[in-house]
Amino acid sequence: ALRRNAARQESARVADATVSHMAEVLQWPDPARHPWECSTISLPSASSSGAGAEPFPWDRLAPLLAAAVPAGPPNGEEAEEARAE
C-alpha cells in the first residue's frame, strides 16, 4: 500500500502514517464471529493484475453485486403496506 501510495501524484497521496495505521487496525472478515461476513469477496486491485493482464470485468460484475445486495428496510407507505401483509 505504501508503494502504491508513493506512486500517486503528490496531491493525491495519503500520509504514510495514515496508511500504516489503517493496516494495523484493519479488521478482516471473520464469519465465525460475525455470520453476515460469510458472503464477503475479495477483488483484485488494478495494480495487482499485472502488466498485460486482461482488465477486470467491472461492467459485468457491478449488476451482479447490485442484485445480490438486499434492499434496505421499506419506508413510508411501503412500510405500512409491508406491515399490513
PDB file of C-alpha atoms in Angstrom:
ATOM      1  CA  ALA A   1       0.000   0.000   0.000  1.00  0.00           C
ATOM      2  CA  LEU A   2       2.873   2.344   0.763  1.00  0.00           C
ATOM      3  CA  ARG A   3       4.424   1.713  -2.670  1.00  0.00           C
ATOM      4  CA  ARG A   4       1.112   2.355  -4.448  1.00  0.00           C
ATOM      5  CA  ASN A   5       0.589   5.495  -2.367  1.00  0.00           C
ATOM      6  CA  ALA A   6       4.103   6.753  -3.196  1.00  0.00           C
ATOM      7  CA  ALA A   7       3.387   6.279  -6.913  1.00  0.00           C
ATOM      8  CA  ARG A   8       0.388   8.652  -6.756  1.00  0.00           C
ATOM      9  CA  GLN A   9       0.643  12.319  -7.629  1.00  0.00           C
ATOM     10  CA  GLU A  10       1.677  14.292  -4.572  1.00  0.00           C
ATOM     11  CA  SER A  11      -1.708  15.983  -4.255  1.00  0.00           C
ATOM     12  CA  ALA A  12      -3.444  12.574  -4.112  1.00  0.00           C
ATOM     13  CA  ARG A  13      -1.115  10.894  -1.607  1.00  0.00           C
ATOM     14  CA  VAL A  14      -2.159   9.900   1.891  1.00  0.00           C
ATOM     15  CA  ALA A  15       0.282  10.361   4.765  1.00  0.00           C
ATOM     16  CA  ASP A  16       2.420   7.234   5.303  1.00  0.00           C
ATOM     17  CA  ALA A  17       1.445   7.248   8.981  1.00  0.00           C
ATOM     18  CA  THR A  18      -2.239   7.034   7.993  1.00  0.00           C
ATOM     19  CA  VAL A  19      -1.640   4.113   5.635  1.00  0.00           C
ATOM     20  CA  SER A  20       0.412   2.292   8.280  1.00  0.00           C
ATOM     21  CA  HIS A  21      -2.186   2.914  10.993  1.00  0.00           C
ATOM     22  CA  MET A  22      -5.019   1.629   8.795  1.00  0.00           C
ATOM     23  CA  ALA A  23      -3.005  -1.524   8.042  1.00  0.00           C
ATOM     24  CA  GLU A  24      -2.609  -2.109  11.788  1.00  0.00           C
ATOM     25  CA  VAL A  25      -6.273  -1.641  12.703  1.00  0.00           C
ATOM     26  CA  LEU A  26      -7.932  -3.217   9.654  1.00  0.00           C
ATOM     27  CA  GLN A  27     -10.276  -5.997  10.693  1.00  0.00           C
ATOM     28  CA  TRP A  28     -10.512  -8.794   8.147  1.00  0.00           C
ATOM     29  CA  PRO A  29     -13.888 -10.534   7.795  1.00  0.00           C
ATOM     30  CA  ASP A  30     -14.457 -13.162  10.495  1.00  0.00           C
ATOM     31  CA  PRO A  31     -17.536 -15.269   9.594  1.00  0.00           C
ATOM     32  CA  ALA A  32     -17.109 -17.408  12.726  1.00  0.00           C
ATOM     33  CA  ARG A  33     -17.767 -14.350  14.924  1.00  0.00           C
ATOM     34  CA  HIS A  34     -19.997 -12.388  12.525  1.00  0.00           C
ATOM     35  CA  PRO A  35     -22.181 -14.649  10.339  1.00  0.00           C
ATOM     36  CA  TRP A  36     -23.121 -11.814   7.977  1.00  0.00           C
ATOM     37  CA  GLU A  37     -19.493 -11.699   6.858  1.00  0.00           C
ATOM     38  CA  CYS A  38     -19.634 -15.186   5.330  1.00  0.00           C
ATOM     39  CA  SER A  39     -20.562 -13.679   1.965  1.00  0.00           C
ATOM     40  CA  THR A  40     -17.568 -11.378   1.624  1.00  0.00           C
ATOM     41  CA  ILE A  41     -15.498 -11.407  -1.543  1.00  0.00           C
ATOM     42  CA  SER A  42     -12.059 -10.066  -2.339  1.00  0.00           C
ATOM     43  CA  LEU A  43     -11.402  -8.435  -5.681  1.00  0.00           C
ATOM     44  CA  PRO A  44      -8.039  -7.739  -7.253  1.00  0.00           C
ATOM     45  CA  SER A  45      -6.893  -4.147  -7.467  1.00  0.00           C
ATOM     46  CA  ALA A  46      -5.907  -2.734 -10.824  1.00  0.00           C
ATOM     47  CA  SER A  47      -2.248  -2.744  -9.783  1.00  0.00           C
ATOM     48  CA  SER A  48      -2.306  -6.432  -8.771  1.00  0.00           C
ATOM     49  CA  SER A  49      -3.470  -7.554 -12.216  1.00  0.00           C
ATOM     50  CA  GLY A  50       0.000  -7.093 -13.679  1.00  0.00           C
ATOM     51  CA  ALA A  51       1.107  -5.651 -16.978  1.00  0.00           C
ATOM     52  CA  GLY A  52      -0.666  -7.101 -19.964  1.00  0.00           C
ATOM     53  CA  ALA A  53      -3.378  -8.676 -17.831  1.00  0.00           C
ATOM     54  CA  GLU A  54      -6.935  -8.533 -19.077  1.00  0.00           C
ATOM     55  CA  PRO A  55      -8.848  -5.733 -17.343  1.00  0.00           C
ATOM     56  CA  PHE A  56     -11.182  -6.783 -14.564  1.00  0.00           C
ATOM     57  CA  PRO A  57     -14.779  -7.054 -15.892  1.00  0.00           C
ATOM     58  CA  TRP A  58     -16.371  -4.432 -13.607  1.00  0.00           C
ATOM     59  CA  ASP A  59     -19.138  -3.826 -16.142  1.00  0.00           C
ATOM     60  CA  ARG A  60     -20.290  -7.453 -15.746  1.00  0.00           C
ATOM     61  CA  LEU A  61     -19.670  -7.660 -12.003  1.00  0.00           C
ATOM     62  CA  ALA A  62     -21.452  -4.467 -10.914  1.00  0.00           C
ATOM     63  CA  PRO A  63     -25.000  -5.605 -11.842  1.00  0.00           C
ATOM     64  CA  LEU A  64     -24.434  -8.973 -10.149  1.00  0.00           C
ATOM     65  CA  LEU A  65     -23.307  -7.296  -6.935  1.00  0.00           C
ATOM     66  CA  ALA A  66     -26.216  -4.858  -7.044  1.00  0.00           C
ATOM     67  CA  ALA A  67     -28.684  -7.744  -7.421  1.00  0.00           C
ATOM     68  CA  ALA A  68     -27.069  -9.689  -4.560  1.00  0.00           C
ATOM     69  CA  VAL A  69     -27.255  -6.872  -2.008  1.00  0.00           C
ATOM     70  CA  PRO A  70     -30.597  -6.885  -0.210  1.00  0.00           C
ATOM     71  CA  ALA A  71     -32.660  -3.727  -0.275  1.00  0.00           C
ATOM     72  CA  GLY A  72     -32.847  -1.683   2.896  1.00  0.00           C
ATOM     73  CA  PRO A  73     -35.927  -1.617   5.085  1.00  0.00           C
ATOM     74  CA  PRO A  74     -39.026  -0.127   3.495  1.00  0.00           C
ATOM     75  CA  ASN A  75     -40.054   3.383   4.470  1.00  0.00           C
ATOM     76  CA  GLY A  76     -43.199   5.463   4.479  1.00  0.00           C
ATOM     77  CA  GLU A  77     -46.127   3.903   2.665  1.00  0.00           C
ATOM     78  CA  GLU A  78     -44.082   0.832   1.765  1.00  0.00           C
ATOM     79  CA  ALA A  79     -43.559   0.106   5.479  1.00  0.00           C
ATOM     80  CA  GLU A  80     -47.276   0.398   6.158  1.00  0.00           C
ATOM     81  CA  GLU A  81     -48.084  -1.947   3.267  1.00  0.00           C
ATOM     82  CA  ALA A  82     -45.451  -4.460   4.434  1.00  0.00           C
ATOM     83  CA  ARG A  83     -46.915  -4.479   7.967  1.00  0.00           C
ATOM     84  CA  ALA A  84     -50.431  -4.961   6.590  1.00  0.00           C
ATOM     85  CA  GLU A  85     -49.391  -8.127   4.721  1.00  0.00           C
TER      86      GLU A  85
END
